Amino acid sequence: MKAYVFPGQGAQFTGMGKELYENSPLAKELFEKANDILGFRITDIMFEGTAEQLKETKVTQPAVFLHSVILAKTLGDDFKPEMVAGHSLGEFSALVAAGALTFEDGLKLVSQRAMAMQKACEITPSTMAAVLGLEDKIVEDICEQTEGIVVAANYNCPGQLVISGETTAVERACEALKAAGAKRALILPVGGAFHSPMMEPAREELAAAIEKTQFASPVCPVYQNVPASAVTNPDEIKQNLIIQLTAPVKWTQSVQNMIADGATLFTEVGPGNVLQGLVKKINKEAETASA
């Protein structure tokens, strides 16, 4: 079975989407529509901007979303997903590609999500750290025992877990994790503590926008980050999207469940190839490709 996976924040690069824009009338039309919806020319930043400009939250999330969704739409009849999943932000791309959300509504929600997350980041100093070479359970236990707010946030692949929370708590947890035998416990260059309780103000803001948005049944099951299993009911999809901001991204579990349900080929749709690497680390036998 064909599974399509959509990357999240961090996959952006200067020049992303330019080739699509220049070679596909449909892509050009959608990119221009996006410029109108956002109220600024995001295409200028995507095609010619610096890495710094691309890293701005109001740019990064819509940019990655646009690259993924527009690429999926230009595949035309070749795009026949039997299951989809997206990593964090990528879940919105997956939902649009699978027909659960319109292009316009998806872009508006992603833009609102980026702004809400930015605001939440400014309330308390917070960060994330990548932990390599420890079992999930050990990482979870150490987070629980650490003073302050720090939680497991991204289950990327076996032996690679990202933690998230208050800066001081994350730093304390990193020391304890190294002492417990982690190969690395490295603070990441991110704006704040995504997928942790620190995102509660953003979750509330986004929840209101999601509730007002019309969702349809997707053309295939969507393996959402929160349950890590196949979802097709629009109301359930909405609820999982709302919880997603403060809950962990269960990427390892999602990929394992997709394979258990028959996925044989994982095609990454969007910038970069991070997800292909993670899929291979989760299951060496899985076949991966780039759209």
PDB file of C-alpha atoms in Angstrom:
ATOM      1  CA  MET A   1       0.000   0.000   0.000  1.00  0.00           C
ATOM      2  CA  LYS A   2       1.088   3.552  -0.755  1.00  0.00           C
ATOM      3  CA  ALA A   3       1.606   5.868   2.201  1.00  0.00           C
ATOM      4  CA  TYR A   4       2.379   9.564   1.764  1.00  0.00           C
ATOM      5  CA  VAL A   5       4.141  11.450   4.558  1.00  0.00           C
ATOM      6  CA  PHE A   6       4.467  15.212   5.036  1.00  0.00           C
ATOM      7  CA  PRO A   7       7.350  16.958   6.851  1.00  0.00           C
ATOM      8  CA  GLY A   8       7.134  19.569   9.590  1.00  0.00           C
ATOM      9  CA  GLN A   9       8.980  22.703  10.653  1.00  0.00           C
ATOM     10  CA  GLY A  10      12.744  22.527  10.079  1.00  0.00           C
ATOM     11  CA  ALA A  11      12.536  21.101   6.546  1.00  0.00           C
ATOM     12  CA  GLN A  12      12.584  24.565   4.913  1.00  0.00           C
ATOM     13  CA  PHE A  13      15.400  25.735   2.616  1.00  0.00           C
ATOM     14  CA  THR A  14      16.026  28.802   0.432  1.00  0.00           C
ATOM     15  CA  GLY A  15      14.652  28.265  -3.068  1.00  0.00           C
ATOM     16  CA  MET A  16      11.965  25.812  -1.935  1.00  0.00           C
ATOM     17  CA  GLY A  17       9.042  25.610  -4.352  1.00  0.00           C
ATOM     18  CA  LYS A  18      10.656  27.815  -7.004  1.00  0.00           C
ATOM     19  CA  GLU A  19      10.919  25.027  -9.574  1.00  0.00           C
ATOM     20  CA  LEU A  20       7.258  24.119  -9.006  1.00  0.00           C
ATOM     21  CA  TYR A  21       6.217  27.756  -9.459  1.00  0.00           C
ATOM     22  CA  GLU A  22       8.168  28.114 -12.707  1.00  0.00           C
ATOM     23  CA  ASN A  23       7.154  24.788 -14.266  1.00  0.00           C
ATOM     24  CA  SER A  24       3.513  24.313 -13.284  1.00  0.00           C
ATOM     25  CA  PRO A  25       0.682  26.767 -14.037  1.00  0.00           C
ATOM     26  CA  LEU A  26      -1.380  25.117 -11.262  1.00  0.00           C
ATOM     27  CA  ALA A  27       1.450  25.596  -8.744  1.00  0.00           C
ATOM     28  CA  LYS A  28       1.882  29.231  -9.785  1.00  0.00           C
ATOM     29  CA  GLU A  29      -1.836  29.875  -9.343  1.00  0.00           C
ATOM     30  CA  LEU A  30      -1.868  28.287  -5.863  1.00  0.00           C
ATOM     31  CA  PHE A  31       1.262  30.125  -4.723  1.00  0.00           C
ATOM     32  CA  GLU A  32      -0.257  33.452  -5.842  1.00  0.00           C
ATOM     33  CA  LYS A  33      -3.508  32.582  -4.047  1.00  0.00           C
ATOM     34  CA  ALA A  34      -1.414  31.925  -0.912  1.00  0.00           C
ATOM     35  CA  ASN A  35       0.263  35.351  -1.211  1.00  0.00           C
ATOM     36  CA  ASP A  36      -3.217  36.941  -1.282  1.00  0.00           C
ATOM     37  CA  ILE A  37      -4.515  34.907   1.692  1.00  0.00           C
ATOM     38  CA  LEU A  38      -1.443  35.638   3.846  1.00  0.00           C
ATOM     39  CA  GLY A  39      -1.294  39.319   2.895  1.00  0.00           C
ATOM     40  CA  PHE A  40       2.419  39.238   2.045  1.00  0.00           C
ATOM     41  CA  ARG A  41       4.494  37.640  -0.718  1.00  0.00           C
ATOM     42  CA  ILE A  42       5.678  34.492   1.010  1.00  0.00           C
ATOM     43  CA  THR A  43       6.922  33.269  -2.388  1.00  0.00           C
ATOM     44  CA  ASP A  44       9.604  36.007  -2.407  1.00  0.00           C
ATOM     45  CA  ILE A  45      10.957  34.726   0.921  1.00  0.00           C
ATOM     46  CA  MET A  46      10.685  31.045  -0.094  1.00  0.00           C
ATOM     47  CA  PHE A  47      12.446  31.525  -3.430  1.00  0.00           C
ATOM     48  CA  GLU A  48      15.010  34.254  -2.634  1.00  0.00           C
ATOM     49  CA  GLY A  49      15.002  34.813   1.157  1.00  0.00           C
ATOM     50  CA  THR A  50      17.791  34.135   3.629  1.00  0.00           C
ATOM     51  CA  ALA A  51      17.787  31.205   6.066  1.00  0.00           C
ATOM     52  CA  GLU A  52      17.077  33.775   8.827  1.00  0.00           C
ATOM     53  CA  GLN A  53      13.973  35.114   7.039  1.00  0.00           C
ATOM     54  CA  LEU A  54      12.752  31.576   6.414  1.00  0.00           C
ATOM     55  CA  LYS A  55      13.131  30.763  10.118  1.00  0.00           C
ATOM     56  CA  GLU A  56      10.540  33.382  11.162  1.00  0.00           C
ATOM     57  CA  THR A  57       7.577  31.460  12.552  1.00  0.00           C
ATOM     58  CA  LYS A  58       5.006  33.328  10.452  1.00  0.00           C
ATOM     59  CA  VAL A  59       6.988  32.226   7.368  1.00  0.00           C
ATOM     60  CA  THR A  60       8.326  28.759   8.227  1.00  0.00           C
ATOM     61  CA  GLN A  61       5.081  26.921   8.889  1.00  0.00           C
ATOM     62  CA  PRO A  62       3.097  28.255   5.891  1.00  0.00           C
ATOM     63  CA  ALA A  63       6.184  27.795   3.648  1.00  0.00           C
ATOM     64  CA  VAL A  64       6.620  24.093   4.476  1.00  0.00           C
ATOM     65  CA  PHE A  65       2.847  23.566   4.237  1.00  0.00           C
ATOM     66  CA  LEU A  66       2.659  25.266   0.820  1.00  0.00           C
ATOM     67  CA  HIS A  67       5.603  23.352  -0.628  1.00  0.00           C
ATOM     68  CA  SER A  68       4.063  20.024   0.473  1.00  0.00           C
ATOM     69  CA  VAL A  69       0.454  20.661  -0.503  1.00  0.00           C
ATOM     70  CA  ILE A  70       1.204  22.282  -3.860  1.00  0.00           C
ATOM     71  CA  LEU A  71       3.638  19.481  -4.740  1.00  0.00           C
ATOM     72  CA  ALA A  72       0.910  16.915  -3.933  1.00  0.00           C
ATOM     73  CA  LYS A  73      -1.593  18.792  -6.114  1.00  0.00           C
ATOM     74  CA  THR A  74       0.812  18.943  -9.079  1.00  0.00           C
ATOM     75  CA  LEU A  75       1.170  15.134  -8.980  1.00  0.00           C
ATOM     76  CA  GLY A  76      -2.398  14.987 -10.369  1.00  0.00           C
ATOM     77  CA  ASP A  77      -3.643  11.437 -11.036  1.00  0.00           C
ATOM     78  CA  ASP A  78      -0.344   9.974  -9.803  1.00  0.00           C
ATOM     79  CA  PHE A  79      -1.287  11.032  -6.276  1.00  0.00           C
ATOM     80  CA  LYS A  80      -3.360   8.090  -5.050  1.00  0.00           C
ATOM     81  CA  PRO A  81      -2.764   7.829  -1.307  1.00  0.00           C
ATOM     82  CA  GLU A  82      -3.987   4.768   0.574  1.00  0.00           C
ATOM     83  CA  MET A  83      -2.884   6.334   3.865  1.00  0.00           C
ATOM     84  CA  VAL A  84      -1.273   9.638   4.897  1.00  0.00           C
ATOM     85  CA  ALA A  85       0.508  11.104   7.915  1.00  0.00           C
ATOM     86  CA  GLY A  86       2.325  14.326   8.722  1.00  0.00           C
ATOM     87  CA  HIS A  87       4.899  15.212  11.368  1.00  0.00           C
ATOM     88  CA  SER A  88       3.457  17.958  13.614  1.00  0.00           C
ATOM     89  CA  LEU A  89       2.787  20.850  11.171  1.00  0.00           C
ATOM     90  CA  GLY A  90       2.849  18.221   8.383  1.00  0.00           C
ATOM     91  CA  GLU A  91      -0.445  16.844   9.669  1.00  0.00           C
ATOM     92  CA  PHE A  92      -2.184  19.916   8.201  1.00  0.00           C
ATOM     93  CA  SER A  93      -0.526  19.241   4.817  1.00  0.00           C
ATOM     94  CA  ALA A  94      -1.642  15.597   5.018  1.00  0.00           C
ATOM     95  CA  LEU A  95      -5.239  16.617   5.790  1.00  0.00           C
ATOM     96  CA  VAL A  96      -5.393  18.999   2.817  1.00  0.00           C
ATOM     97  CA  ALA A  97      -3.775  16.452   0.484  1.00  0.00           C
ATOM     98  CA  ALA A  98      -6.314  13.828   1.613  1.00  0.00           C
ATOM     99  CA  GLY A  99      -9.256  16.186   1.079  1.00  0.00           C
ATOM    100  CA  ALA A 100     -10.279  16.634   4.734  1.00  0.00           C
ATOM    101  CA  LEU A 101      -9.523  20.377   4.536  1.00  0.00           C
ATOM    102  CA  THR A 102      -9.579  22.840   1.651  1.00  0.00           C
ATOM    103  CA  PHE A 103      -6.323  24.481   0.550  1.00  0.00           C
ATOM    104  CA  GLU A 104      -7.566  27.894   1.735  1.00  0.00           C
ATOM    105  CA  ASP A 105      -8.752  26.682   5.166  1.00  0.00           C
ATOM    106  CA  GLY A 106      -5.593  24.648   5.690  1.00  0.00           C
ATOM    107  CA  LEU A 107      -3.371  27.651   4.947  1.00  0.00           C
ATOM    108  CA  LYS A 108      -5.397  29.953   7.223  1.00  0.00           C
ATOM    109  CA  LEU A 109      -5.195  27.455  10.104  1.00  0.00           C
ATOM    110  CA  VAL A 110      -1.446  26.940   9.622  1.00  0.00           C
ATOM    111  CA  SER A 111      -0.889  30.707   9.626  1.00  0.00           C
ATOM    112  CA  GLN A 112      -2.995  31.107  12.795  1.00  0.00           C
ATOM    113  CA  ARG A 113      -1.160  28.164  14.404  1.00  0.00           C
ATOM    114  CA  ALA A 114       2.218  29.777  13.690  1.00  0.00           C
ATOM    115  CA  MET A 115       1.159  33.121  15.203  1.00  0.00           C
ATOM    116  CA  ALA A 116      -0.434  31.470  18.257  1.00  0.00           C
ATOM    117  CA  MET A 117       2.685  29.363  18.869  1.00  0.00           C
ATOM    118  CA  GLN A 118       4.898  32.434  18.534  1.00  0.00           C
ATOM    119  CA  LYS A 119       2.843  34.255  21.172  1.00  0.00           C
ATOM    120  CA  ALA A 120       2.947  31.258  23.532  1.00  0.00           C
ATOM    121  CA  CYS A 121       6.752  31.086  23.125  1.00  0.00           C
ATOM    122  CA  GLU A 122       7.076  34.676  24.327  1.00  0.00           C
ATOM    123  CA  ILE A 123       5.305  34.066  27.664  1.00  0.00           C
ATOM    124  CA  THR A 124       7.957  31.890  29.398  1.00  0.00           C
ATOM    125  CA  PRO A 125      11.514  31.002  28.310  1.00  0.00           C
ATOM    126  CA  SER A 126      11.172  27.506  26.896  1.00  0.00           C
ATOM    127  CA  THR A 127      13.007  25.178  24.527  1.00  0.00           C
ATOM    128  CA  MET A 128      13.422  21.625  23.184  1.00  0.00           C
ATOM    129  CA  ALA A 129      16.308  19.124  23.193  1.00  0.00           C
ATOM    130  CA  ALA A 130      17.122  16.038  21.142  1.00  0.00           C
ATOM    131  CA  VAL A 131      17.993  12.931  23.148  1.00  0.00           C
ATOM    132  CA  LEU A 132      19.866  10.132  21.368  1.00  0.00           C
ATOM    133  CA  GLY A 133      20.619   6.579  22.409  1.00  0.00           C
ATOM    134  CA  LEU A 134      18.207   5.997  25.290  1.00  0.00           C
ATOM    135  CA  GLU A 135      15.025   3.940  25.554  1.00  0.00           C
ATOM    136  CA  ASP A 136      11.804   5.988  25.567  1.00  0.00           C
ATOM    137  CA  LYS A 137      10.855   4.780  29.058  1.00  0.00           C
ATOM    138  CA  ILE A 138      14.124   6.037  30.607  1.00  0.00           C
ATOM    139  CA  VAL A 139      13.655   9.467  28.967  1.00  0.00           C
ATOM    140  CA  GLU A 140      10.025   9.648  30.146  1.00  0.00           C
ATOM    141  CA  ASP A 141      10.989   8.683  33.720  1.00  0.00           C
ATOM    142  CA  ILE A 142      13.776  11.278  33.906  1.00  0.00           C
ATOM    143  CA  CYS A 143      11.443  14.008  32.579  1.00  0.00           C
ATOM    144  CA  GLU A 144       8.920  13.051  35.255  1.00  0.00           C
ATOM    145  CA  GLN A 145      11.535  13.223  38.013  1.00  0.00           C
ATOM    146  CA  THR A 146      12.941  16.590  36.864  1.00  0.00           C
ATOM    147  CA  GLU A 147      11.821  19.733  38.660  1.00  0.00           C
ATOM    148  CA  GLY A 148       9.768  22.091  36.456  1.00  0.00           C
ATOM    149  CA  ILE A 149       7.904  21.413  33.196  1.00  0.00           C
ATOM    150  CA  VAL A 150       9.657  19.010  30.811  1.00  0.00           C
ATOM    151  CA  VAL A 151       8.004  16.250  28.763  1.00  0.00           C
ATOM    152  CA  ALA A 152       8.677  13.839  25.904  1.00  0.00           C
ATOM    153  CA  ALA A 153       7.503  15.734  22.799  1.00  0.00           C
ATOM    154  CA  ASN A 154       8.560  13.951  19.579  1.00  0.00           C
ATOM    155  CA  TYR A 155       8.958  10.174  19.301  1.00  0.00           C
ATOM    156  CA  ASN A 156      10.934  10.394  16.041  1.00  0.00           C
ATOM    157  CA  CYS A 157      12.410   6.895  15.788  1.00  0.00           C
ATOM    158  CA  PRO A 158      13.776   4.300  18.225  1.00  0.00           C
ATOM    159  CA  GLY A 159      16.607   5.928  20.187  1.00  0.00           C
ATOM    160  CA  GLN A 160      15.692   9.465  19.088  1.00  0.00           C
ATOM    161  CA  LEU A 161      13.302  11.383  21.287  1.00  0.00           C
ATOM    162  CA  VAL A 162      12.854  15.163  21.586  1.00  0.00           C
ATOM    163  CA  ILE A 163      11.984  16.649  24.984  1.00  0.00           C
ATOM    164  CA  SER A 164      10.257  19.988  25.508  1.00  0.00           C
ATOM    165  CA  GLY A 165       9.513  22.423  28.321  1.00  0.00           C
ATOM    166  CA  GLU A 166      10.808  25.293  30.471  1.00  0.00           C
ATOM    167  CA  THR A 167      14.418  26.140  29.532  1.00  0.00           C
ATOM    168  CA  THR A 168      15.804  25.455  33.037  1.00  0.00           C
ATOM    169  CA  ALA A 169      13.906  22.156  33.325  1.00  0.00           C
ATOM    170  CA  VAL A 170      15.091  20.993  29.870  1.00  0.00           C
ATOM    171  CA  GLU A 171      18.695  21.854  30.800  1.00  0.00           C
ATOM    172  CA  ARG A 172      18.395  19.910  34.079  1.00  0.00           C
ATOM    173  CA  ALA A 173      16.855  16.941  32.273  1.00  0.00           C
ATOM    174  CA  CYS A 174      19.684  16.968  29.685  1.00  0.00           C
ATOM    175  CA  GLU A 175      22.296  16.647  32.457  1.00  0.00           C
ATOM    176  CA  ALA A 176      20.382  13.764  34.043  1.00  0.00           C
ATOM    177  CA  LEU A 177      19.915  12.050  30.655  1.00  0.00           C
ATOM    178  CA  LYS A 178      23.643  12.240  29.885  1.00  0.00           C
ATOM    179  CA  ALA A 179      24.359  10.772  33.317  1.00  0.00           C
ATOM    180  CA  ALA A 180      21.901   7.957  32.481  1.00  0.00           C
ATOM    181  CA  GLY A 181      23.889   7.090  29.349  1.00  0.00           C
ATOM    182  CA  ALA A 182      22.402   9.200  26.539  1.00  0.00           C
ATOM    183  CA  LYS A 183      24.799   9.466  23.563  1.00  0.00           C
ATOM    184  CA  ARG A 184      23.666  13.063  23.207  1.00  0.00           C
ATOM    185  CA  ALA A 185      21.220  15.445  24.881  1.00  0.00           C
ATOM    186  CA  LEU A 186      21.380  18.560  22.771  1.00  0.00           C
ATOM    187  CA  ILE A 187      19.394  21.814  23.094  1.00  0.00           C
ATOM    188  CA  LEU A 188      17.763  22.591  19.714  1.00  0.00           C
ATOM    189  CA  PRO A 189      17.667  26.023  18.021  1.00  0.00           C
ATOM    190  CA  VAL A 190      13.865  26.378  18.279  1.00  0.00           C
ATOM    191  CA  GLY A 191      11.635  29.252  19.336  1.00  0.00           C
ATOM    192  CA  GLY A 192       9.967  27.457  22.230  1.00  0.00           C
ATOM    193  CA  ALA A 193       8.554  24.322  23.820  1.00  0.00           C
ATOM    194  CA  PHE A 194       6.324  22.832  21.119  1.00  0.00           C
ATOM    195  CA  HIS A 195       4.151  19.808  21.988  1.00  0.00           C
ATOM    196  CA  SER A 196       4.304  20.530  25.719  1.00  0.00           C
ATOM    197  CA  PRO A 197       1.978  22.114  28.337  1.00  0.00           C
ATOM    198  CA  MET A 198       3.749  25.424  27.545  1.00  0.00           C
ATOM    199  CA  MET A 199       1.650  25.562  24.350  1.00  0.00           C
ATOM    200  CA  GLU A 200      -1.668  25.696  26.235  1.00  0.00           C
ATOM    201  CA  PRO A 201      -2.379  29.384  25.303  1.00  0.00           C
ATOM    202  CA  ALA A 202      -1.759  28.510  21.628  1.00  0.00           C
ATOM    203  CA  ARG A 203      -3.946  25.408  21.870  1.00  0.00           C
ATOM    204  CA  GLU A 204      -6.867  27.489  23.181  1.00  0.00           C
ATOM    205  CA  GLU A 205      -6.467  30.051  20.398  1.00  0.00           C
ATOM    206  CA  LEU A 206      -6.172  27.426  17.670  1.00  0.00           C
ATOM    207  CA  ALA A 207      -9.064  25.374  19.081  1.00  0.00           C
ATOM    208  CA  ALA A 208     -11.439  28.287  18.426  1.00  0.00           C
ATOM    209  CA  ALA A 209     -10.270  28.534  14.785  1.00  0.00           C
ATOM    210  CA  ILE A 210     -10.446  24.756  14.210  1.00  0.00           C
ATOM    211  CA  GLU A 211     -13.973  24.553  15.681  1.00  0.00           C
ATOM    212  CA  LYS A 212     -15.165  27.156  13.145  1.00  0.00           C
ATOM    213  CA  THR A 213     -13.570  25.338  10.182  1.00  0.00           C
ATOM    214  CA  GLN A 214     -15.414  22.834   8.004  1.00  0.00           C
ATOM    215  CA  PHE A 215     -13.747  19.402   7.835  1.00  0.00           C
ATOM    216  CA  ALA A 216     -14.736  16.629   5.388  1.00  0.00           C
ATOM    217  CA  SER A 217     -14.065  12.882   5.382  1.00  0.00           C
ATOM    218  CA  PRO A 218     -10.581  12.254   3.917  1.00  0.00           C
ATOM    219  CA  VAL A 219     -10.148  10.049   0.822  1.00  0.00           C
ATOM    220  CA  CYS A 220      -7.998   7.656   2.911  1.00  0.00           C
ATOM    221  CA  PRO A 221      -7.133   7.112   6.591  1.00  0.00           C
ATOM    222  CA  VAL A 222      -5.010   9.817   8.246  1.00  0.00           C
ATOM    223  CA  TYR A 223      -2.586   8.533  10.887  1.00  0.00           C
ATOM    224  CA  GLN A 224      -2.675  11.425  13.315  1.00  0.00           C
ATOM    225  CA  ASN A 225       0.122  12.369  15.728  1.00  0.00           C
ATOM    226  CA  VAL A 226      -2.000  12.108  18.871  1.00  0.00           C
ATOM    227  CA  PRO A 227      -3.524   8.585  18.580  1.00  0.00           C
ATOM    228  CA  ALA A 228      -0.836   7.333  16.103  1.00  0.00           C
ATOM    229  CA  SER A 229      -3.589   5.364  14.391  1.00  0.00           C
ATOM    230  CA  ALA A 230      -5.916   5.611  11.380  1.00  0.00           C
ATOM    231  CA  VAL A 231      -8.642   8.264  11.664  1.00  0.00           C
ATOM    232  CA  THR A 232     -11.340   9.075   9.093  1.00  0.00           C
ATOM    233  CA  ASN A 233     -14.097  10.715  11.172  1.00  0.00           C
ATOM    234  CA  PRO A 234     -13.994  14.541  10.675  1.00  0.00           C
ATOM    235  CA  ASP A 235     -14.988  15.250  14.310  1.00  0.00           C
ATOM    236  CA  GLU A 236     -12.241  12.983  15.626  1.00  0.00           C
ATOM    237  CA  ILE A 237      -9.743  14.572  13.227  1.00  0.00           C
ATOM    238  CA  LYS A 238     -10.655  18.022  14.632  1.00  0.00           C
ATOM    239  CA  GLN A 239     -10.272  16.937  18.255  1.00  0.00           C
ATOM    240  CA  ASN A 240      -6.879  15.319  17.600  1.00  0.00           C
ATOM    241  CA  LEU A 241      -5.671  18.475  15.814  1.00  0.00           C
ATOM    242  CA  ILE A 242      -6.667  20.601  18.813  1.00  0.00           C
ATOM    243  CA  ILE A 243      -4.887  18.316  21.310  1.00  0.00           C
ATOM    244  CA  GLN A 244      -1.816  18.065  19.037  1.00  0.00           C
ATOM    245  CA  LEU A 245      -0.166  21.324  20.167  1.00  0.00           C
ATOM    246  CA  THR A 246       0.232  20.229  23.784  1.00  0.00           C
ATOM    247  CA  ALA A 247       0.588  16.461  23.140  1.00  0.00           C
ATOM    248  CA  PRO A 248       3.575  14.455  21.880  1.00  0.00           C
ATOM    249  CA  VAL A 249       4.111  13.634  18.192  1.00  0.00           C
ATOM    250  CA  LYS A 250       3.998   9.829  18.094  1.00  0.00           C
ATOM    251  CA  TRP A 251       5.849   9.446  14.803  1.00  0.00           C
ATOM    252  CA  THR A 252       7.506   6.098  15.569  1.00  0.00           C
ATOM    253  CA  GLN A 253       4.169   4.605  16.620  1.00  0.00           C
ATOM    254  CA  SER A 254       2.350   6.077  13.577  1.00  0.00           C
ATOM    255  CA  VAL A 255       4.825   4.556  11.113  1.00  0.00           C
ATOM    256  CA  GLN A 256       4.752   1.197  12.924  1.00  0.00           C
ATOM    257  CA  ASN A 257       0.944   1.191  12.749  1.00  0.00           C
ATOM    258  CA  MET A 258       0.951   2.144   9.057  1.00  0.00           C
ATOM    259  CA  ILE A 259       3.302  -0.764   8.321  1.00  0.00           C
ATOM    260  CA  ALA A 260       1.134  -3.116  10.416  1.00  0.00           C
ATOM    261  CA  ASP A 261      -1.867  -1.949   8.355  1.00  0.00           C
ATOM    262  CA  GLY A 262      -0.123  -2.739   5.053  1.00  0.00           C
ATOM    263  CA  ALA A 263       2.043   0.264   4.069  1.00  0.00           C
ATOM    264  CA  THR A 264       4.931  -0.848   1.850  1.00  0.00           C
ATOM    265  CA  LEU A 265       6.043   2.412   0.185  1.00  0.00           C
ATOM    266  CA  PHE A 266       6.443   5.724   2.041  1.00  0.00           C
ATOM    267  CA  THR A 267       6.661   8.753  -0.267  1.00  0.00           C
ATOM    268  CA  GLU A 268       7.742  12.029   1.348  1.00  0.00           C
ATOM    269  CA  VAL A 269       5.906  15.052  -0.056  1.00  0.00           C
ATOM    270  CA  GLY A 270       7.578  18.389   0.628  1.00  0.00           C
ATOM    271  CA  PRO A 271      10.999  19.876   1.295  1.00  0.00           C
ATOM    272  CA  GLY A 272      13.870  17.658   2.445  1.00  0.00           C
ATOM    273  CA  ASN A 273      14.089  13.936   3.198  1.00  0.00           C
ATOM    274  CA  VAL A 274      14.067  13.817   7.008  1.00  0.00           C
ATOM    275  CA  LEU A 275      10.998  11.595   7.212  1.00  0.00           C
ATOM    276  CA  GLN A 276      12.439   9.035   4.789  1.00  0.00           C
ATOM    277  CA  GLY A 277      15.427   8.704   7.128  1.00  0.00           C
ATOM    278  CA  LEU A 278      13.164   8.266  10.166  1.00  0.00           C
ATOM    279  CA  VAL A 279      10.997   5.654   8.402  1.00  0.00           C
ATOM    280  CA  LYS A 280      14.150   3.638   7.559  1.00  0.00           C
ATOM    281  CA  LYS A 281      15.280   3.812  11.204  1.00  0.00           C
ATOM    282  CA  ILE A 282      11.844   2.641  12.360  1.00  0.00           C
ATOM    283  CA  ASN A 283      11.774  -0.237   9.846  1.00  0.00           C
ATOM    284  CA  LYS A 284      14.769  -1.114   7.653  1.00  0.00           C
ATOM    285  CA  GLU A 285      12.545  -3.102   5.255  1.00  0.00           C
ATOM    286  CA  ALA A 286      10.263  -0.156   4.422  1.00  0.00           C
ATOM    287  CA  GLU A 287      10.672   1.317   0.960  1.00  0.00           C
ATOM    288  CA  THR A 288      10.930   5.121   0.795  1.00  0.00           C
ATOM    289  CA  ALA A 289      10.807   7.680  -2.006  1.00  0.00           C
ATOM    290  CA  SER A 290      10.638  11.423  -2.556  1.00  0.00           C
ATOM    291  CA  ALA A 291       7.709  12.980  -4.432  1.00  0.00           C
TER     292      ALA A 291
END
